Amino acid sequence: MSCFSLALRASQTGETVRYSRLCVWFTSLTILVARTQACRLVPPTAPGGFCLQSGRGSVLTEDGEVEMDASIMDGRDLATGAVSAVRCISNPIKLARLVMDKTPHCFLTDRGAAKFAADMGIPEIPGEQLVTERSRKHLEKERQEKGAPNAACPQNLGTVGAVALDCRGDVAYATSTGGTVNKMCGRVGDSPCVGSGGYADNSIGAVSTTGHGESILKVNLARLALFHLEQGKTVEEAAELALGYMKSKLKALGGLILVSRTGHWVAKWTSASMPWAAVKGGKVHAGIDLGDSTVMDLS
């Protein structure tokens, strides 16, 4: 399962402005609240919750280690930051944000990303601290079954993504993941790749994706969804067309969250389920399975 959240038409608060871009905060399962103008993911890692893999609890590589990917994008000027195959840090999305804000580049990987993290003062933590008993058991089960990742049954059980639209019409997205269980070392999926794992453009909207990474890369799922939106389709139609194309062309499953520049939004998936939440107008909309959603007051 993947965890996705949206925040729409967030207004300024009386709190001190800490960032320069749309701010995305995760609380509890998938609730996200946009505050000012920054974009940041802080995924929950509480025991017993869903396996949200963007930090501690990420799935393991074939060598039993954690390698994480993340990307972030500001729809105002298409500013982008991404990292891949990063180890020994707790939140790769923070590093992606620093790539966006502090370098002339869009994407850093492996040793270069590690050096940059150290230069930026991001604490290095022992790799074993990111490994949980659940992730060990998951890897062992995969090894015993000798099952290779299947396009029809995605193995990335916890991509964390968010999109947001604020009161000024600025959009942003962020996507972070540990990838697929039992993956080859150095494998990079869709999450850090702009246009596949997500995209944001103030003139269209913002989207974040999940599913079989190799298939998402092949169809550029995020930008494909925004293309349909750009051509006049509704958010529902754009999501269905993009996901439907990937399913028919590659027999691959996935999901996405999408918000248009006008504030219309959708959470859509072709997989069995996808935990998601949306915050708009003081109301929280949330769900996991098809046809199952709840609405509650944000408090």
Tab-separated table of C-alpha atoms in Angstrom:
chain	number	residue	atom	x	y	z
A	1	MET	CA	0.000	0.000	0.000
A	2	SER	CA	1.047	3.568	-0.502
A	3	CYS	CA	0.190	6.598	1.531
A	4	PHE	CA	-0.897	9.764	-0.210
A	5	SER	CA	-2.210	13.087	0.982
A	6	LEU	CA	-3.427	16.329	-0.510
A	7	ALA	CA	-3.857	19.823	0.886
A	8	LEU	CA	-5.924	22.337	-1.023
A	9	ARG	CA	-6.377	26.075	-0.774
A	10	ALA	CA	-4.358	26.345	2.401
A	11	SER	CA	-4.349	29.809	3.887
A	12	GLN	CA	-1.606	31.675	5.708
A	13	THR	CA	-1.500	31.223	9.466
A	14	GLY	CA	-0.192	33.440	12.204
A	15	GLU	CA	2.860	31.260	12.652
A	16	THR	CA	6.313	32.377	11.624
A	17	VAL	CA	7.076	31.605	7.985
A	18	ARG	CA	9.823	28.994	8.125
A	19	TYR	CA	10.086	28.086	4.447
A	20	SER	CA	9.816	29.768	1.092
A	21	ARG	CA	7.628	27.196	-0.635
A	22	LEU	CA	4.418	25.295	-0.056
A	23	CYS	CA	4.614	23.397	3.263
A	24	VAL	CA	3.408	19.833	3.486
A	25	TRP	CA	3.139	18.141	6.868
A	26	PHE	CA	2.036	14.569	7.582
A	27	THR	CA	0.198	13.748	10.807
A	28	SER	CA	-1.217	10.396	11.993
A	29	LEU	CA	-1.869	8.077	9.030
A	30	THR	CA	-2.065	10.268	5.943
A	31	ILE	CA	-3.414	13.652	7.027
A	32	LEU	CA	-1.546	16.504	5.458
A	33	VAL	CA	-1.947	20.190	6.250
A	34	ALA	CA	-0.540	22.926	4.019
A	35	ARG	CA	0.641	25.899	6.075
A	36	THR	CA	2.729	28.464	4.224
A	37	GLN	CA	4.924	28.182	1.165
A	38	ALA	CA	7.246	25.206	1.361
A	39	CYS	CA	6.999	21.512	0.685
A	40	ARG	CA	8.130	18.962	3.202
A	41	LEU	CA	7.285	15.360	4.038
A	42	VAL	CA	7.644	13.916	7.504
A	43	PRO	CA	6.239	10.377	7.238
A	44	PRO	CA	4.984	8.591	10.348
A	45	THR	CA	6.954	5.613	11.637
A	46	ALA	CA	4.860	4.584	14.603
A	47	PRO	CA	4.832	0.841	15.327
A	48	GLY	CA	1.662	-0.916	14.258
A	49	GLY	CA	0.821	1.600	11.574
A	50	PHE	CA	0.926	1.142	7.821
A	51	CYS	CA	4.341	0.330	6.423
A	52	LEU	CA	5.254	3.716	5.026
A	53	GLN	CA	8.677	3.339	3.581
A	54	SER	CA	10.578	6.566	3.349
A	55	GLY	CA	13.042	6.225	6.172
A	56	ARG	CA	12.978	3.732	9.008
A	57	GLY	CA	10.977	0.670	7.990
A	58	SER	CA	11.787	0.913	4.289
A	59	VAL	CA	11.892	-2.361	2.382
A	60	LEU	CA	15.308	-3.946	1.997
A	61	THR	CA	17.572	-4.567	-0.946
A	62	GLU	CA	18.836	-8.042	-1.840
A	63	ASP	CA	21.739	-7.317	0.534
A	64	GLY	CA	19.388	-6.499	3.412
A	65	GLU	CA	20.061	-2.763	3.364
A	66	VAL	CA	17.893	0.352	2.993
A	67	GLU	CA	18.268	2.527	-0.097
A	68	MET	CA	15.816	5.402	-0.510
A	69	ASP	CA	14.655	7.725	-3.287
A	70	ALA	CA	12.783	11.033	-3.159
A	71	SER	CA	11.847	14.054	-5.240
A	72	ILE	CA	10.144	17.395	-4.782
A	73	MET	CA	8.981	20.123	-7.164
A	74	ASP	CA	7.709	23.701	-6.939
A	75	GLY	CA	5.058	24.511	-9.517
A	76	ARG	CA	5.839	28.227	-9.553
A	77	ASP	CA	9.153	27.955	-11.367
A	78	LEU	CA	9.535	24.184	-11.879
A	79	ALA	CA	12.336	24.120	-9.304
A	80	THR	CA	13.186	20.498	-8.607
A	81	GLY	CA	15.237	18.423	-6.208
A	82	ALA	CA	15.750	14.665	-6.194
A	83	VAL	CA	17.962	12.017	-4.615
A	84	SER	CA	18.323	8.290	-5.195
A	85	ALA	CA	20.004	5.293	-3.586
A	86	VAL	CA	20.610	7.274	-0.392
A	87	ARG	CA	21.453	5.504	2.844
A	88	CYS	CA	21.907	6.296	6.500
A	89	ILE	CA	19.603	9.326	6.715
A	90	SER	CA	16.158	9.397	8.245
A	91	ASN	CA	14.218	11.523	5.730
A	92	PRO	CA	15.389	11.538	2.102
A	93	ILE	CA	12.755	14.129	1.159
A	94	LYS	CA	14.580	16.693	3.285
A	95	LEU	CA	17.731	16.028	1.294
A	96	ALA	CA	15.808	16.361	-1.978
A	97	ARG	CA	14.515	19.723	-0.766
A	98	LEU	CA	18.080	20.875	-0.085
A	99	VAL	CA	19.134	19.788	-3.571
A	100	MET	CA	16.363	22.015	-4.915
A	101	ASP	CA	17.201	24.996	-2.723
A	102	LYS	CA	20.968	24.829	-2.301
A	103	THR	CA	22.431	23.507	-5.553
A	104	PRO	CA	22.268	24.362	-9.256
A	105	HIS	CA	21.394	20.714	-9.929
A	106	CYS	CA	18.156	18.722	-9.936
A	107	PHE	CA	19.317	15.233	-8.984
A	108	LEU	CA	22.049	13.746	-6.786
A	109	THR	CA	22.650	10.065	-6.183
A	110	ASP	CA	24.589	7.582	-4.042
A	111	ARG	CA	27.998	8.911	-2.908
A	112	GLY	CA	27.416	12.408	-4.231
A	113	ALA	CA	24.129	12.618	-2.359
A	114	ALA	CA	25.815	11.291	0.787
A	115	LYS	CA	28.582	13.905	0.604
A	116	PHE	CA	26.049	16.673	0.014
A	117	ALA	CA	23.994	15.490	3.004
A	118	ALA	CA	27.084	15.668	5.197
A	119	ASP	CA	27.942	19.131	3.857
A	120	MET	CA	24.421	20.294	4.692
A	121	GLY	CA	24.665	18.976	8.230
A	122	ILE	CA	22.102	16.207	7.879
A	123	PRO	CA	22.898	13.673	10.613
A	124	GLU	CA	24.193	10.324	9.431
A	125	ILE	CA	22.644	7.418	11.287
A	126	PRO	CA	23.722	3.766	11.324
A	127	GLY	CA	22.047	1.891	8.494
A	128	GLU	CA	20.779	-0.803	10.858
A	129	GLN	CA	18.652	1.800	12.642
A	130	LEU	CA	16.543	2.086	9.491
A	131	VAL	CA	15.900	-1.662	9.410
A	132	THR	CA	12.877	-3.037	11.262
A	133	GLU	CA	11.872	-6.572	12.118
A	134	ARG	CA	8.921	-6.202	9.754
A	135	SER	CA	11.186	-5.311	6.832
A	136	ARG	CA	13.499	-8.252	7.624
A	137	LYS	CA	10.565	-10.663	7.619
A	138	HIS	CA	9.271	-9.140	4.397
A	139	LEU	CA	12.634	-9.682	2.698
A	140	GLU	CA	12.898	-13.246	3.979
A	141	LYS	CA	9.406	-14.047	2.733
A	142	GLU	CA	10.270	-12.660	-0.684
A	143	ARG	CA	13.465	-14.696	-0.829
A	144	GLN	CA	11.688	-17.891	0.164
A	145	GLU	CA	9.031	-17.383	-2.476
A	146	LYS	CA	11.756	-16.481	-4.958
A	147	GLY	CA	9.328	-14.053	-6.472
A	148	ALA	CA	10.620	-11.311	-8.712
A	149	PRO	CA	8.733	-8.001	-8.611
A	150	ASN	CA	5.573	-8.342	-10.688
A	151	ALA	CA	4.063	-5.494	-12.657
A	152	ALA	CA	0.577	-6.723	-11.801
A	153	CYS	CA	1.380	-6.903	-8.105
A	154	PRO	CA	3.560	-3.949	-7.059
A	155	GLN	CA	6.034	-4.675	-4.276
A	156	ASN	CA	6.619	-1.084	-3.149
A	157	LEU	CA	4.412	-1.334	-0.096
A	158	GLY	CA	4.700	2.201	1.126
A	159	THR	CA	5.545	5.054	-1.189
A	160	VAL	CA	4.692	8.308	0.571
A	161	GLY	CA	3.480	11.163	-1.581
A	162	ALA	CA	1.814	14.542	-1.286
A	163	VAL	CA	0.501	17.317	-3.490
A	164	ALA	CA	-0.665	20.708	-2.357
A	165	LEU	CA	-2.328	23.874	-3.646
A	166	ASP	CA	-2.245	27.028	-1.533
A	167	CYS	CA	-4.366	30.168	-1.447
A	168	ARG	CA	-2.014	31.906	-3.877
A	169	GLY	CA	-2.462	29.225	-6.524
A	170	ASP	CA	0.974	27.699	-6.009
A	171	VAL	CA	1.255	23.917	-6.307
A	172	ALA	CA	3.917	21.442	-5.233
A	173	TYR	CA	4.479	17.724	-4.982
A	174	ALA	CA	6.783	15.451	-2.996
A	175	THR	CA	7.291	11.695	-3.308
A	176	SER	CA	9.527	9.441	-1.209
A	177	THR	CA	10.073	5.682	-1.082
A	178	GLY	CA	12.320	2.803	-0.126
A	179	GLY	CA	11.618	1.129	-3.460
A	180	THR	CA	10.806	-2.533	-3.987
A	181	VAL	CA	11.609	-5.425	-1.681
A	182	ASN	CA	14.621	-7.567	-2.625
A	183	LYS	CA	15.653	-5.084	-5.303
A	184	MET	CA	19.150	-5.003	-6.763
A	185	CYS	CA	21.495	-2.571	-5.044
A	186	GLY	CA	21.442	0.734	-6.871
A	187	ARG	CA	18.012	0.146	-8.389
A	188	VAL	CA	16.149	3.425	-8.932
A	189	GLY	CA	12.416	3.514	-9.517
A	190	ASP	CA	9.993	6.239	-10.461
A	191	SER	CA	9.780	8.183	-7.191
A	192	PRO	CA	12.854	10.414	-7.687
A	193	CYS	CA	12.247	10.916	-11.402
A	194	VAL	CA	10.388	14.110	-12.233
A	195	GLY	CA	7.617	13.372	-14.720
A	196	SER	CA	7.226	9.819	-13.464
A	197	GLY	CA	7.068	9.944	-9.662
A	198	GLY	CA	5.464	13.366	-9.708
A	199	TYR	CA	5.168	16.748	-11.370
A	200	ALA	CA	4.001	20.246	-10.455
A	201	ASP	CA	3.222	23.216	-12.667
A	202	ASN	CA	1.142	26.192	-11.537
A	203	SER	CA	-0.458	26.450	-14.966
A	204	ILE	CA	-1.830	22.879	-14.726
A	205	GLY	CA	-1.657	21.287	-11.275
A	206	ALA	CA	0.357	18.765	-9.278
A	207	VAL	CA	0.481	14.972	-9.133
A	208	SER	CA	2.304	12.259	-7.181
A	209	THR	CA	2.304	8.600	-8.217
A	210	THR	CA	2.840	5.097	-6.871
A	211	GLY	CA	2.897	1.576	-8.259
A	212	HIS	CA	5.242	-0.549	-10.339
A	213	GLY	CA	8.184	1.809	-10.725
A	214	GLU	CA	9.606	0.476	-13.964
A	215	SER	CA	6.209	0.728	-15.645
A	216	ILE	CA	5.590	4.231	-14.298
A	217	LEU	CA	8.962	5.274	-15.731
A	218	LYS	CA	8.100	3.835	-19.137
A	219	VAL	CA	4.890	5.856	-19.484
A	220	ASN	CA	5.950	8.990	-17.552
A	221	LEU	CA	2.781	8.548	-15.518
A	222	ALA	CA	2.804	11.852	-13.641
A	223	ARG	CA	3.323	14.060	-16.677
A	224	LEU	CA	0.909	11.907	-18.680
A	225	ALA	CA	-1.857	12.614	-16.161
A	226	LEU	CA	-1.127	16.345	-16.278
A	227	PHE	CA	-1.067	16.242	-20.088
A	228	HIS	CA	-4.644	14.958	-20.116
A	229	LEU	CA	-5.597	17.647	-17.608
A	230	GLU	CA	-3.908	20.234	-19.813
A	231	GLN	CA	-5.992	19.003	-22.751
A	232	GLY	CA	-9.215	19.843	-20.939
A	233	LYS	CA	-9.998	16.568	-19.182
A	234	THR	CA	-11.351	16.594	-15.634
A	235	VAL	CA	-9.090	15.362	-12.841
A	236	GLU	CA	-11.081	12.121	-12.745
A	237	GLU	CA	-10.751	11.603	-16.494
A	238	ALA	CA	-7.059	12.526	-16.522
A	239	ALA	CA	-6.268	10.051	-13.758
A	240	GLU	CA	-8.288	7.246	-15.343
A	241	LEU	CA	-6.741	7.787	-18.772
A	242	ALA	CA	-3.175	7.808	-17.444
A	243	LEU	CA	-3.595	4.774	-15.203
A	244	GLY	CA	-5.630	2.985	-17.858
A	245	TYR	CA	-2.907	3.493	-20.443
A	246	MET	CA	-0.266	2.008	-18.148
A	247	LYS	CA	-2.509	-0.942	-17.345
A	248	SER	CA	-3.425	-1.683	-20.955
A	249	LYS	CA	0.052	-1.102	-22.368
A	250	LEU	CA	2.115	-2.809	-19.660
A	251	LYS	CA	-0.427	-4.698	-17.556
A	252	ALA	CA	0.855	-2.672	-14.610
A	253	LEU	CA	-1.021	-1.348	-11.595
A	254	GLY	CA	-0.593	1.912	-9.766
A	255	GLY	CA	-2.189	4.939	-8.231
A	256	LEU	CA	-1.925	8.699	-8.062
A	257	ILE	CA	-3.170	11.824	-6.376
A	258	LEU	CA	-3.849	14.830	-8.546
A	259	VAL	CA	-4.902	18.418	-7.868
A	260	SER	CA	-5.693	20.929	-10.583
A	261	ARG	CA	-4.819	24.613	-10.469
A	262	THR	CA	-8.500	25.321	-9.868
A	263	GLY	CA	-8.624	23.162	-6.736
A	264	HIS	CA	-10.296	20.042	-8.090
A	265	TRP	CA	-8.655	16.857	-6.851
A	266	VAL	CA	-8.769	13.099	-7.124
A	267	ALA	CA	-7.165	10.032	-5.560
A	268	LYS	CA	-7.272	7.166	-8.045
A	269	TRP	CA	-5.714	3.707	-8.207
A	270	THR	CA	-5.932	0.413	-10.068
A	271	SER	CA	-4.244	-1.629	-7.324
A	272	ALA	CA	-6.171	-3.340	-4.512
A	273	SER	CA	-6.031	-0.345	-2.187
A	274	MET	CA	-4.276	2.964	-1.501
A	275	PRO	CA	-4.489	4.832	1.806
A	276	TRP	CA	-5.042	8.516	1.106
A	277	ALA	CA	-6.299	11.692	2.723
A	278	ALA	CA	-7.216	15.171	1.536
A	279	VAL	CA	-7.620	18.381	3.500
A	280	LYS	CA	-9.827	21.114	2.080
A	281	GLY	CA	-11.924	23.823	3.665
A	282	GLY	CA	-11.424	22.517	7.185
A	283	LYS	CA	-12.558	19.015	6.251
A	284	VAL	CA	-10.500	15.837	6.058
A	285	HIS	CA	-11.446	13.276	3.419
A	286	ALA	CA	-9.767	9.883	3.798
A	287	GLY	CA	-9.970	6.341	2.509
A	288	ILE	CA	-8.146	3.106	1.752
A	289	ASP	CA	-10.311	0.822	-0.381
A	290	LEU	CA	-12.381	1.581	-3.475
A	291	GLY	CA	-15.715	3.144	-2.570
A	292	ASP	CA	-14.661	3.527	1.063
A	293	SER	CA	-14.096	7.094	2.271
A	294	THR	CA	-14.880	9.204	5.307
A	295	VAL	CA	-15.160	12.926	5.943
A	296	MET	CA	-14.378	14.563	9.277
A	297	ASP	CA	-13.647	17.986	10.679
A	298	LEU	CA	-10.014	19.004	10.876
A	299	SER	CA	-9.205	19.737	14.490
